[in-house]
JSON list of C-alpha atoms in Angstrom, two decimals:
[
{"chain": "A", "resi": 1, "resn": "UNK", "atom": "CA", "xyz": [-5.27, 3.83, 5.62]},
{"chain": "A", "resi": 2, "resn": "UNK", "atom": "CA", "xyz": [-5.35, 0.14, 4.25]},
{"chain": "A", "resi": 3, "resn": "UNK", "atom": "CA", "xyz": [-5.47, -0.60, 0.68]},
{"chain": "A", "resi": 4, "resn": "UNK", "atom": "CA", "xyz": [-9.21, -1.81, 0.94]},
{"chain": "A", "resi": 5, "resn": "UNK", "atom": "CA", "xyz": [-10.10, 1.45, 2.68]},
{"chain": "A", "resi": 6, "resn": "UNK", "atom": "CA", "xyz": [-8.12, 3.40, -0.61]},
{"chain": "A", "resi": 7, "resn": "UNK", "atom": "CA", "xyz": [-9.83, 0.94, -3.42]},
{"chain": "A", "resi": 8, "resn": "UNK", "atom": "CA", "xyz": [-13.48, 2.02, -1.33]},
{"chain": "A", "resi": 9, "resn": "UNK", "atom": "CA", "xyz": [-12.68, 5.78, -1.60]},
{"chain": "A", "resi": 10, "resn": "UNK", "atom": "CA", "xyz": [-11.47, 5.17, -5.00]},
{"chain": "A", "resi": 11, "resn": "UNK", "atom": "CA", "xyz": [-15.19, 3.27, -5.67]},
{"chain": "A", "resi": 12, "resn": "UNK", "atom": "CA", "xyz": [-13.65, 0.03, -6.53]},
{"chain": "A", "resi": 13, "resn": "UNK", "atom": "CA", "xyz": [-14.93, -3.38, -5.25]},
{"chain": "A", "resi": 14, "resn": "UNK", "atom": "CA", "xyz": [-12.62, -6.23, -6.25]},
{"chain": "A", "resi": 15, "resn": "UNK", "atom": "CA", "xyz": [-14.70, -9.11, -8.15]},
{"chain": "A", "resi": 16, "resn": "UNK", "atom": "CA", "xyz": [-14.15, -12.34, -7.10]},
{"chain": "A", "resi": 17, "resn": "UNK", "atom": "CA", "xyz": [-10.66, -13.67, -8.38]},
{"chain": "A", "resi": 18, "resn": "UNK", "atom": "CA", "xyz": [-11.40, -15.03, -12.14]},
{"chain": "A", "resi": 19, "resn": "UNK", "atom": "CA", "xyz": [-11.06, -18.97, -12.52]},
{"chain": "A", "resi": 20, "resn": "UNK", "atom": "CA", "xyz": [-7.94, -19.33, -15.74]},
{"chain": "A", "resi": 21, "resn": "UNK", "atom": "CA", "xyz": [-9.69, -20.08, -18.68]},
{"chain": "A", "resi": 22, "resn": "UNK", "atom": "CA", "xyz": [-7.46, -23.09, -19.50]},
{"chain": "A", "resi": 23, "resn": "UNK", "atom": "CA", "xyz": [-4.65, -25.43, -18.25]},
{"chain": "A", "resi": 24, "resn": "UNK", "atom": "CA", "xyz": [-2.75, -23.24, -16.04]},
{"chain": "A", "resi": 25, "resn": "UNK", "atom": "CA", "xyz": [-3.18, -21.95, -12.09]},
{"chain": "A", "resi": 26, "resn": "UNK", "atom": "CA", "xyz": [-4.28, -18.17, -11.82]},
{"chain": "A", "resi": 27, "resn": "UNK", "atom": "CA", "xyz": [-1.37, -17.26, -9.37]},
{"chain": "A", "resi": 28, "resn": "UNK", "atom": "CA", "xyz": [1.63, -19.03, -8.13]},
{"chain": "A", "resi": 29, "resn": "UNK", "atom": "CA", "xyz": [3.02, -18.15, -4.71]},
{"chain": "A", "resi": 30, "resn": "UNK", "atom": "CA", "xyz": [7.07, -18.50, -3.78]},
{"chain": "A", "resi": 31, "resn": "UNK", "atom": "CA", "xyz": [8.14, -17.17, -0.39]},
{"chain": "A", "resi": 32, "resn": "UNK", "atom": "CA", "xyz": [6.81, -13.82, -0.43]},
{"chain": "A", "resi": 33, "resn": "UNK", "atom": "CA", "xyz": [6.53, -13.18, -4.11]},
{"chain": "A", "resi": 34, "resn": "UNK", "atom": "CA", "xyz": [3.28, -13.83, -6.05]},
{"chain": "A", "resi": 35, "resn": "UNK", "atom": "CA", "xyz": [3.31, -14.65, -9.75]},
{"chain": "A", "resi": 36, "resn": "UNK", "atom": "CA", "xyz": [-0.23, -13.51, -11.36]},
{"chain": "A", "resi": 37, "resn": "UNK", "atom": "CA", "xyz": [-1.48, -15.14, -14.70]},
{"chain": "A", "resi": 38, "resn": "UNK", "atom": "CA", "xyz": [-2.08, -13.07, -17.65]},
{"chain": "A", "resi": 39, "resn": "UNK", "atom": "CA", "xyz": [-5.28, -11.00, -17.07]},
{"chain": "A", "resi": 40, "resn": "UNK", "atom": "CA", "xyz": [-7.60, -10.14, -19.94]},
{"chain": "A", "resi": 41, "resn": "UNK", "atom": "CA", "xyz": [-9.84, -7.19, -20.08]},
{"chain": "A", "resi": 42, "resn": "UNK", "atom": "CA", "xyz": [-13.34, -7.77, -18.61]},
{"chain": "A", "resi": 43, "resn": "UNK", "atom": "CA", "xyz": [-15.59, -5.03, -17.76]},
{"chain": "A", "resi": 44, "resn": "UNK", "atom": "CA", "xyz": [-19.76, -5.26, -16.57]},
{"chain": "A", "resi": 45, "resn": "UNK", "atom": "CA", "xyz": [-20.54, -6.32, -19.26]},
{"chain": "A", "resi": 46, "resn": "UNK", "atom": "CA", "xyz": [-17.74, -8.94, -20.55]},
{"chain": "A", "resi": 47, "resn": "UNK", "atom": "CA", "xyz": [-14.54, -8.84, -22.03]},
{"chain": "A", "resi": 48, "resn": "UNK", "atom": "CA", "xyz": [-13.69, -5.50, -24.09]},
{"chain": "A", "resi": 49, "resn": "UNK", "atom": "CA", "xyz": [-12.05, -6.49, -27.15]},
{"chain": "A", "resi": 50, "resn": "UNK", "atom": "CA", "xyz": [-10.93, -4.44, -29.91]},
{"chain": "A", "resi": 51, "resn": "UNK", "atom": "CA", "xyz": [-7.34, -3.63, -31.65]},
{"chain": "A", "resi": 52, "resn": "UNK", "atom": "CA", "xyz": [-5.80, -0.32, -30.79]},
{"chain": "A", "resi": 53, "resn": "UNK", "atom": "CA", "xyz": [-5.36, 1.66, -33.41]},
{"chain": "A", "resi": 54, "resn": "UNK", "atom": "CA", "xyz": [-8.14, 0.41, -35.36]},
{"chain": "A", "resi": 55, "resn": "UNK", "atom": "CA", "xyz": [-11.24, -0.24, -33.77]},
{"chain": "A", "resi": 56, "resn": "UNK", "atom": "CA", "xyz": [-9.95, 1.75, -30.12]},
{"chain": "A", "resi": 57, "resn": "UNK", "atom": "CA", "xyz": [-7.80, 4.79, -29.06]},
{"chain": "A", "resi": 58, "resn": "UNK", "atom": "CA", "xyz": [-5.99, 5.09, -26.24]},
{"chain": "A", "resi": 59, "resn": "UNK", "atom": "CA", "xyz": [-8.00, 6.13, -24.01]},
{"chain": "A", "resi": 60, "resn": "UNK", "atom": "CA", "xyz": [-10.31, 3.24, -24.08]},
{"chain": "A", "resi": 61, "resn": "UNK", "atom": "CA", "xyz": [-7.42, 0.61, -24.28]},
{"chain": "A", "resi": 62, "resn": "UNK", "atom": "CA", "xyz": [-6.12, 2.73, -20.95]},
{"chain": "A", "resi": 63, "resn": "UNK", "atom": "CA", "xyz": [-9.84, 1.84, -19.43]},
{"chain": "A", "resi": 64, "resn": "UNK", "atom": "CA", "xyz": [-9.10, -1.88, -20.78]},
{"chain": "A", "resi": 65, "resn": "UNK", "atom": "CA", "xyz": [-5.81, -1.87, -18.93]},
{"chain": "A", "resi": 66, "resn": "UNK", "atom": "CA", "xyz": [-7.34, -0.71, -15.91]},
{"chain": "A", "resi": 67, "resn": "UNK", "atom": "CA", "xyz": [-9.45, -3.29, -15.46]},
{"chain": "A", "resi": 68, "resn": "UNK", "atom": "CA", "xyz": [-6.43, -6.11, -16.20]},
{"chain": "A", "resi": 69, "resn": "UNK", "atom": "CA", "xyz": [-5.57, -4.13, -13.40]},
{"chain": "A", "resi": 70, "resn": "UNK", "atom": "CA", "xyz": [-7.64, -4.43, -11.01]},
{"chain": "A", "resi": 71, "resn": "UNK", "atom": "CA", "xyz": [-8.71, -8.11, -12.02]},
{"chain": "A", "resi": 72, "resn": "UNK", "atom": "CA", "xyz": [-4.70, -8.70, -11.10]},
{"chain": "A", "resi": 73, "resn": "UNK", "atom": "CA", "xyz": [-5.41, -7.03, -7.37]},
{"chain": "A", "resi": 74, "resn": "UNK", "atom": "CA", "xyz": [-8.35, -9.58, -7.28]},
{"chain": "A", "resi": 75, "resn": "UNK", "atom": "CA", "xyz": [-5.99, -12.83, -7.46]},
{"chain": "A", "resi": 76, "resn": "UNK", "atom": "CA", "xyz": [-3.44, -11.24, -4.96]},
{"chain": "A", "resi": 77, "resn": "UNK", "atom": "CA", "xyz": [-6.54, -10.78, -2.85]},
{"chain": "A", "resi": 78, "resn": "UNK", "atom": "CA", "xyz": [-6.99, -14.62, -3.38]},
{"chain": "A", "resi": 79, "resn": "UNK", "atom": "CA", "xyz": [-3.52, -15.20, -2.86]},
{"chain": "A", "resi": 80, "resn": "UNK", "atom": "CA", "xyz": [-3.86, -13.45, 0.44]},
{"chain": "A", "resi": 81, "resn": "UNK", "atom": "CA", "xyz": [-6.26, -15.55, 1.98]},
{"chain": "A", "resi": 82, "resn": "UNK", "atom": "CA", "xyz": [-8.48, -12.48, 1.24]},
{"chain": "A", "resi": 83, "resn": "UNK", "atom": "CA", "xyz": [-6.87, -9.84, 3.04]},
{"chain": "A", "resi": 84, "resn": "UNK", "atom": "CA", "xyz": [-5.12, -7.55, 0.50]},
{"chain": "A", "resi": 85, "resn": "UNK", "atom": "CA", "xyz": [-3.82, -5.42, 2.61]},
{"chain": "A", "resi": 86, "resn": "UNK", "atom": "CA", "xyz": [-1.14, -8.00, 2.55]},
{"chain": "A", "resi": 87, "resn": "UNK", "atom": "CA", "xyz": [0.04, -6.63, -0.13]},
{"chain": "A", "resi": 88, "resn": "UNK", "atom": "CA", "xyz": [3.71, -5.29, 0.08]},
{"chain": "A", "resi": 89, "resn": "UNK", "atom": "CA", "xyz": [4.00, -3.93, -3.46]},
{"chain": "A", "resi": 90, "resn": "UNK", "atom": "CA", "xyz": [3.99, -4.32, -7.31]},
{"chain": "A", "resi": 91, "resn": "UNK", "atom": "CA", "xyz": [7.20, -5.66, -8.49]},
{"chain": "A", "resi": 92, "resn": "UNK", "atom": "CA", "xyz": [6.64, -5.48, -11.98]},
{"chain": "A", "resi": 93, "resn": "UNK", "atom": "CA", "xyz": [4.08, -5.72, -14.85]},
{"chain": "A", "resi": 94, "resn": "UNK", "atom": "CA", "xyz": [3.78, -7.01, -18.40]},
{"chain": "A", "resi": 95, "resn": "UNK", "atom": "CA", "xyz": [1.46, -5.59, -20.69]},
{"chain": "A", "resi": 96, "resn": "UNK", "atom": "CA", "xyz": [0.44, -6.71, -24.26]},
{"chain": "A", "resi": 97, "resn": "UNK", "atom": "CA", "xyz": [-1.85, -4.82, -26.08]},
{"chain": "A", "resi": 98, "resn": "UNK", "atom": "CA", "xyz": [-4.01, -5.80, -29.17]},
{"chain": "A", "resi": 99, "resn": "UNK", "atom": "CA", "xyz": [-2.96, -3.59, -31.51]},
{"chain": "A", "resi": 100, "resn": "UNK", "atom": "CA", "xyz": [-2.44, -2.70, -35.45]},
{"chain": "A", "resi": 101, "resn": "UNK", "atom": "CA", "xyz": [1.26, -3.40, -36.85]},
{"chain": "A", "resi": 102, "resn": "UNK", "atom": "CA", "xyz": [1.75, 0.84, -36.75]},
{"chain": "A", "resi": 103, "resn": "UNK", "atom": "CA", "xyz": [0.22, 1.15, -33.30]},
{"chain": "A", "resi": 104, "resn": "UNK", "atom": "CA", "xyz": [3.67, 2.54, -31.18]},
{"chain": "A", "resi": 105, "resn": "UNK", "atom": "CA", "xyz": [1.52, 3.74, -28.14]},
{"chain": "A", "resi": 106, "resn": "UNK", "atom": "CA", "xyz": [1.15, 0.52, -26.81]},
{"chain": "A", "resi": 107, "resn": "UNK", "atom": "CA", "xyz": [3.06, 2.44, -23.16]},
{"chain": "A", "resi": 108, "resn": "UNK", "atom": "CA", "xyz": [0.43, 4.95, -22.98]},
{"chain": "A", "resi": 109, "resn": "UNK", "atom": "CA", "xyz": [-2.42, 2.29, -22.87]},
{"chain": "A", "resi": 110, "resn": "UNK", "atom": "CA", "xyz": [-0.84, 0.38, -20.20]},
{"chain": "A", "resi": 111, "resn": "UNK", "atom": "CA", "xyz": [-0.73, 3.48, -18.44]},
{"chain": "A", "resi": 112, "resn": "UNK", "atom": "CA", "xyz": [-4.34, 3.02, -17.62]},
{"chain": "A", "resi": 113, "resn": "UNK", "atom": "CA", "xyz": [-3.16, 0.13, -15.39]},
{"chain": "A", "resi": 114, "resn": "UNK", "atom": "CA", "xyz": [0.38, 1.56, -13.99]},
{"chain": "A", "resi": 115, "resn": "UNK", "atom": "CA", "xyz": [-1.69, 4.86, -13.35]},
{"chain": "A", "resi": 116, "resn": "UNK", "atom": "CA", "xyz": [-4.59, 3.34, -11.20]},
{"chain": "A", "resi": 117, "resn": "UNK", "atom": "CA", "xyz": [-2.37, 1.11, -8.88]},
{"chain": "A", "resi": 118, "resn": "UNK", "atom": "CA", "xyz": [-0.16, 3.88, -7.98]},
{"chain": "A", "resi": 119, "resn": "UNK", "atom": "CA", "xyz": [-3.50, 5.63, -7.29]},
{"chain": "A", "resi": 120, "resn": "UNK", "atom": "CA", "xyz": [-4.67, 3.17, -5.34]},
{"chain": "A", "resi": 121, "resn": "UNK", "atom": "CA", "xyz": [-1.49, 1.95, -3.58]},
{"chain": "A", "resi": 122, "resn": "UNK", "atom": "CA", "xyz": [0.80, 4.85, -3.72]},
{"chain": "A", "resi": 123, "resn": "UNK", "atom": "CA", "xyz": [4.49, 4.41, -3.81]},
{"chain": "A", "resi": 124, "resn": "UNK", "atom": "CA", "xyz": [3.67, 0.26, -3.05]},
{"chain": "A", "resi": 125, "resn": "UNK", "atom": "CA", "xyz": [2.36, 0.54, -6.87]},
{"chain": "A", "resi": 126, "resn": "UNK", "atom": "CA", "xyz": [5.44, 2.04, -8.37]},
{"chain": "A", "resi": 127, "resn": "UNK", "atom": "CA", "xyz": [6.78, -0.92, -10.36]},
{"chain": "A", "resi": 128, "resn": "UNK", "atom": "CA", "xyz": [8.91, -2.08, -13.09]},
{"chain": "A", "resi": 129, "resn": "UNK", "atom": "CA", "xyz": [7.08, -2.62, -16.67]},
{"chain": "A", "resi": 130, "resn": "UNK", "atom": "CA", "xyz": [6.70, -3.50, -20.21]},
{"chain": "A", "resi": 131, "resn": "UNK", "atom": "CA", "xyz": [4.40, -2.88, -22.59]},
{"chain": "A", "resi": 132, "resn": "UNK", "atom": "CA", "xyz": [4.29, -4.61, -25.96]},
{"chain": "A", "resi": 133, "resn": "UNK", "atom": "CA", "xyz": [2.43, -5.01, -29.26]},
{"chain": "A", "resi": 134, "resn": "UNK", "atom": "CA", "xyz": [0.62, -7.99, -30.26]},
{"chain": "A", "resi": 135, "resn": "UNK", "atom": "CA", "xyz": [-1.30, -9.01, -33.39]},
{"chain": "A", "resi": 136, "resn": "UNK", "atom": "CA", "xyz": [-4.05, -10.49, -31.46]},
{"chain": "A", "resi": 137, "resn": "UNK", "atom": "CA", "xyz": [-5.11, -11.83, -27.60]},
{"chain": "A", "resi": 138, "resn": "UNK", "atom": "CA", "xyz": [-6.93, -14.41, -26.23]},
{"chain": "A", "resi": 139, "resn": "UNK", "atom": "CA", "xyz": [-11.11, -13.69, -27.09]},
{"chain": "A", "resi": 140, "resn": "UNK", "atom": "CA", "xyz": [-10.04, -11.19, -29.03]},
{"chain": "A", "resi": 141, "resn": "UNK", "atom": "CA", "xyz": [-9.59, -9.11, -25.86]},
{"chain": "A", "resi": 142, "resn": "UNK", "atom": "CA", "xyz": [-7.61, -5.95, -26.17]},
{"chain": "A", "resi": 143, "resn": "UNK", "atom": "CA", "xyz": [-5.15, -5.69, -23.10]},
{"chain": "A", "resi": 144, "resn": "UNK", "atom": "CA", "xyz": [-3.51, -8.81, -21.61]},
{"chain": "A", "resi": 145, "resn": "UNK", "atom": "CA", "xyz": [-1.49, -8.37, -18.24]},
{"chain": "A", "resi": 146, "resn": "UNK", "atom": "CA", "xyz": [0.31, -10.17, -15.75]},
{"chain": "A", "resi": 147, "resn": "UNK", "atom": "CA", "xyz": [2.07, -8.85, -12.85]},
{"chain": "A", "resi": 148, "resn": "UNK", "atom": "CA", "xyz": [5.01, -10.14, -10.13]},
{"chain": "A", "resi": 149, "resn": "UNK", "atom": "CA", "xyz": [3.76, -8.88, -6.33]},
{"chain": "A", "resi": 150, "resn": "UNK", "atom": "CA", "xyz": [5.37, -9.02, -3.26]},
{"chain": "A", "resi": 151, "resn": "UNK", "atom": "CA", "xyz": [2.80, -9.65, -0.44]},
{"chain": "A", "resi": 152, "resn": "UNK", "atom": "CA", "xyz": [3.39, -10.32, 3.56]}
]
């Protein structure tokens, strides 16, 4: 089964890729390695913002992350001339949460995002990570990711 076929059973449709929001290209390709932009949490209806351990828990910032997630599978999409079942795997993310200055489960929101590739692509979304604090994000968004993809 191809990863479009998983992302269908899973009830996911992949949005169009989002245009960057500033002076910078949304993904850059090198050989057979694709370099995503930071992603910011959008859902149906805009971004989610919030701070974690204020105004969210975990669970929501997980949902947040999730959709970084899946907004990143949109630009490899683009990368791939839109056939992602090019994809090869996720290499590695990075994760910053919006979060308060004694917020320390900044892993277990990014989660939401390690959690639903590996659902959607299996071992191919087993990747390398970090997840780190910030004081604030761009639109006051509350997950931030970017990720490193190898595609064929």
């Amino acid at each position: 089964m191809g990863i479009a076929d998983r992302l269908s059973d899973l009830g996911v449709t992949l949005p169009d890729a989002p245009a960057p929001a500033a002076n910078y290209v949304p993904f850059v390709q090198v050989g057979n390695t694709v370099y995503v932009s930071g992603q910011i949490s959008n859902g149906p209806d805009g971004f989610i913002t919030g701070k974690l351990g204020a105004d969210m828990d975990v669970a929501q910032g997980a949902e947040a992350a999730k959709s970084c997630a899946i907004s990143l599978l949109a630009q490899v999409k683009a990368a791939c001339g839109g056939d992602i079942d090019r994809l090869v795997r996720v290499v590695k993310l990075t994760g910053f949460v919006n979060s308060t200055q004694d917020f320390t489960d900044q892993p277990k929101v990014i989660n939401g995002a390690s959690d639903f590739l590996v659902e959607a692509l299996g071992d191919a979304g087993r990747h390398a990570r970090s997840a780190v604090s910030a004081p604030s994000l761009p639109l006051g968004v509350a997950v931030e990711i970017e990720g490193i993809f190898e595609i064929k």
